[in-house]
PDB file of C-alpha atoms in Angstrom:
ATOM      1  CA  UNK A 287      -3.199  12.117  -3.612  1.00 44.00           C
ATOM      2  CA  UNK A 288      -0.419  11.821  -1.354  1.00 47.00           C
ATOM      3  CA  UNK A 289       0.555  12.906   1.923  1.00 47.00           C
ATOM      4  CA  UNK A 290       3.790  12.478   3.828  1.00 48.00           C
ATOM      5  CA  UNK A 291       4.136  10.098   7.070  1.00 45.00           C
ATOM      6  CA  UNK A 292       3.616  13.049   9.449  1.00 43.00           C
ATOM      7  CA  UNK A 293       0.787  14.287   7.987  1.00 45.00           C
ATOM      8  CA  UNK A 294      -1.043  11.560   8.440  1.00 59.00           C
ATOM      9  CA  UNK A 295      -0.371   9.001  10.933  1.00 80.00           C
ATOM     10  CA  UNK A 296      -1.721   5.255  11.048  1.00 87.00           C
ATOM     11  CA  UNK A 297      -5.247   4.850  12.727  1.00 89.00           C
ATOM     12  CA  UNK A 298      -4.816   3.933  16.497  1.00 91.00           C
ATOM     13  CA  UNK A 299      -4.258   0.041  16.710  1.00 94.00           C
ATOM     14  CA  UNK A 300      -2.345  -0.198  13.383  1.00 96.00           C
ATOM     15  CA  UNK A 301       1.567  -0.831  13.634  1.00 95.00           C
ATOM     16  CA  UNK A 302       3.627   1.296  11.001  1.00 93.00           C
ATOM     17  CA  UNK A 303       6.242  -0.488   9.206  1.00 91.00           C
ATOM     18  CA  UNK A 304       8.961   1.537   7.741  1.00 88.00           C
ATOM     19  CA  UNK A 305      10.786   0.166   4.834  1.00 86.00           C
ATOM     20  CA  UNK A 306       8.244  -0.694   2.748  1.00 89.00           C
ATOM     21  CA  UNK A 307       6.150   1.767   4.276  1.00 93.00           C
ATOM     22  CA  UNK A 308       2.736  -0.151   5.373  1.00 95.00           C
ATOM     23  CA  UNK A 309       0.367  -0.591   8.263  1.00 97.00           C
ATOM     24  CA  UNK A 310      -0.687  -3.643   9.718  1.00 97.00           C
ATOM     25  CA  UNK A 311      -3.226  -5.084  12.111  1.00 98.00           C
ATOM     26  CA  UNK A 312      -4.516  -7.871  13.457  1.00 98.00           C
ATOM     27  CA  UNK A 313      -8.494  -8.224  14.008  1.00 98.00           C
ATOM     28  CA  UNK A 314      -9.866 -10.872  16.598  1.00 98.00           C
ATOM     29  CA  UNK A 315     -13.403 -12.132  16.466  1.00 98.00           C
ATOM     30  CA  UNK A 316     -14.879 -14.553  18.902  1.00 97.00           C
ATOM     31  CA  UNK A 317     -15.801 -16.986  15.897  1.00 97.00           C
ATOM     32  CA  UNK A 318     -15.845 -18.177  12.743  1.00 97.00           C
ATOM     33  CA  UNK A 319     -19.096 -16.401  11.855  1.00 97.00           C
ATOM     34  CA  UNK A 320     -17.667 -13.054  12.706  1.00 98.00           C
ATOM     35  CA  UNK A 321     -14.467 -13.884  11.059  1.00 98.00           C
ATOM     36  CA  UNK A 322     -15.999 -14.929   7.884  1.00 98.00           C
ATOM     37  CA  UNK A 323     -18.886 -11.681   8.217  1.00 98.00           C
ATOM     38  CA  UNK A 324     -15.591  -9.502   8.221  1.00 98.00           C
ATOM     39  CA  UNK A 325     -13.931 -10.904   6.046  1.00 98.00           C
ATOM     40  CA  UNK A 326     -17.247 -10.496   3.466  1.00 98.00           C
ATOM     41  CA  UNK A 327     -17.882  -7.172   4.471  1.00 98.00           C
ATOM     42  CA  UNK A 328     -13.854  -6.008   3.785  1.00 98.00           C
ATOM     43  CA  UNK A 329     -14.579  -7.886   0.500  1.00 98.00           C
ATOM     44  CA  UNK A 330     -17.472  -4.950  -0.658  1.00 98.00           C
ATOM     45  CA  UNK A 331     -15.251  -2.578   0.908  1.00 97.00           C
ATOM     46  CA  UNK A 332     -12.305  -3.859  -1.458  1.00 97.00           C
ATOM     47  CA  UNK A 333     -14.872  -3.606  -4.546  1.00 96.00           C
ATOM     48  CA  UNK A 334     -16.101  -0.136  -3.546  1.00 95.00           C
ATOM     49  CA  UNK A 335     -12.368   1.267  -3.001  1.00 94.00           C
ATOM     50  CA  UNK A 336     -10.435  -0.642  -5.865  1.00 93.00           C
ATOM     51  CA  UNK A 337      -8.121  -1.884  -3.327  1.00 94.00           C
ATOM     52  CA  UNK A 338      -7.201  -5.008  -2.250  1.00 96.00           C
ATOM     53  CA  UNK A 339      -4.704  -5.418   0.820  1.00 97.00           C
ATOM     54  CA  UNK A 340      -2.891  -8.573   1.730  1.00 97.00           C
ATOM     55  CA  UNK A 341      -4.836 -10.965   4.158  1.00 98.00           C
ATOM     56  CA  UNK A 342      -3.982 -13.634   6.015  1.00 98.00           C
ATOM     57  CA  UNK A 343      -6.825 -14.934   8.428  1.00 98.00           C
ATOM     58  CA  UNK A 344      -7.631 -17.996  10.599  1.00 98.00           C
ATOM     59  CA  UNK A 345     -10.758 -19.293  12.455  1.00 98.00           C
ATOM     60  CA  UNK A 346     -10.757 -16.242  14.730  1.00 98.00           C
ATOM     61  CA  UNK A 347      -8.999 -13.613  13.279  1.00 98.00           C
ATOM     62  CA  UNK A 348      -8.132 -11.181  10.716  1.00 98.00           C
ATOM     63  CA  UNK A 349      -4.351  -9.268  10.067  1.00 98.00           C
ATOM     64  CA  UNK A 350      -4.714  -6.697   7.143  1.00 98.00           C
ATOM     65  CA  UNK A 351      -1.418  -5.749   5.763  1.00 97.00           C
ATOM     66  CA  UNK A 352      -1.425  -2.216   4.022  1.00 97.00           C
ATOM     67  CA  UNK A 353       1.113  -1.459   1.417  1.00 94.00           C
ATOM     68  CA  UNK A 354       2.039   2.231   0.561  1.00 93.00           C
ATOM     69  CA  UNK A 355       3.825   3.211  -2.877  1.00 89.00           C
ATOM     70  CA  UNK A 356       7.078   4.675  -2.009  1.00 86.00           C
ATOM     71  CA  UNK A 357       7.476   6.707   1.508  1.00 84.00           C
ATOM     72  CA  UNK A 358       4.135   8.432   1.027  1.00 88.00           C
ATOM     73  CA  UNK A 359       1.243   7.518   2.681  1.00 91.00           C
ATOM     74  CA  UNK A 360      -1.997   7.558  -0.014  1.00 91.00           C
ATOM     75  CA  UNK A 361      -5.538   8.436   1.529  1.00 89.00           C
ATOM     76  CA  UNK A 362      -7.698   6.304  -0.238  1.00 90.00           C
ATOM     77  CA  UNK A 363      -5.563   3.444   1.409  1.00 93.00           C
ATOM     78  CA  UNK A 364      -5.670   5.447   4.672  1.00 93.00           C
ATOM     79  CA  UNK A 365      -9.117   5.263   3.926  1.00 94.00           C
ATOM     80  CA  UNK A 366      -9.701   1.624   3.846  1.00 96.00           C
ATOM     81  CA  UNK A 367      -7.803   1.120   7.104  1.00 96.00           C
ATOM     82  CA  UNK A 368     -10.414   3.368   8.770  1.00 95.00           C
ATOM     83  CA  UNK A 369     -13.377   1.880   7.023  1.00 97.00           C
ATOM     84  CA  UNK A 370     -12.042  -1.665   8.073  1.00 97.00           C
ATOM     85  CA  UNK A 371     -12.201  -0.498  11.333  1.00 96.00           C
ATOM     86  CA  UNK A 372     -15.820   0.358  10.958  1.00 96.00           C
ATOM     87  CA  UNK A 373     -16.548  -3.212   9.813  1.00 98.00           C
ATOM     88  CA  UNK A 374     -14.923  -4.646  12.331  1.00 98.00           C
ATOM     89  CA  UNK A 375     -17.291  -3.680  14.366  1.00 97.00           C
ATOM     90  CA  UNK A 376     -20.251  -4.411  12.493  1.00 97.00           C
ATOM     91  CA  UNK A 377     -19.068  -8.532  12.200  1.00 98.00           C
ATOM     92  CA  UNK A 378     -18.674  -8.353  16.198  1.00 96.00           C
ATOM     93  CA  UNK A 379     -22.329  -6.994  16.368  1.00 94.00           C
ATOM     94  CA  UNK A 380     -23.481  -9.409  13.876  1.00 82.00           C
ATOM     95  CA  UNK A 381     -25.014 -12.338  15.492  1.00 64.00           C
TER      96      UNK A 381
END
């Protein structure tokens, strides 16, 4: 299902690129550990969802790059943004 850009607007922190339409952030983590305990947990999260988004990571951080088909923005995408968000936070708390 689709909704249109201002129905649904890009979780707090993510910036909104126009043409493509995508969202984008960039994660920081004060280690490899929690980089690579992301990174694991936003691989299950790929699994469960079917989707994979572009990644690009280093020793200490994270960007996910969201692409949208067309100029809609599609929940279950929406969905993994939020979810990533969630375990972001787990891989800071892991230890």
């Amino acid at each position: 299902m689709n909704q249109d850009l201002q129905d649904l607007q890009a979780p707090e922190g993510w910036e909104i690129q126009r043409r493509p339409l995508g969202w984008s952030k960039r994660f920081e983590f004060a280690d490899y550990a929690q980089t690579r305990q992301f990174l694991d947990l936003l691989t299950e999260l790929s699994e469960k969802l079917g989707y994979y988004p572009n990644l690009n990571f280093a020793k200490t951080y994270v960007v996910i790059a969201i692409q949208f088909e067309g100029d809609a923005v599609e929940s279950e995408r929406a969905a993994f943004a939020a979810a990533a968000e969630l375990c972001a936070g787990q891989a800071r708390e892991s230890r």
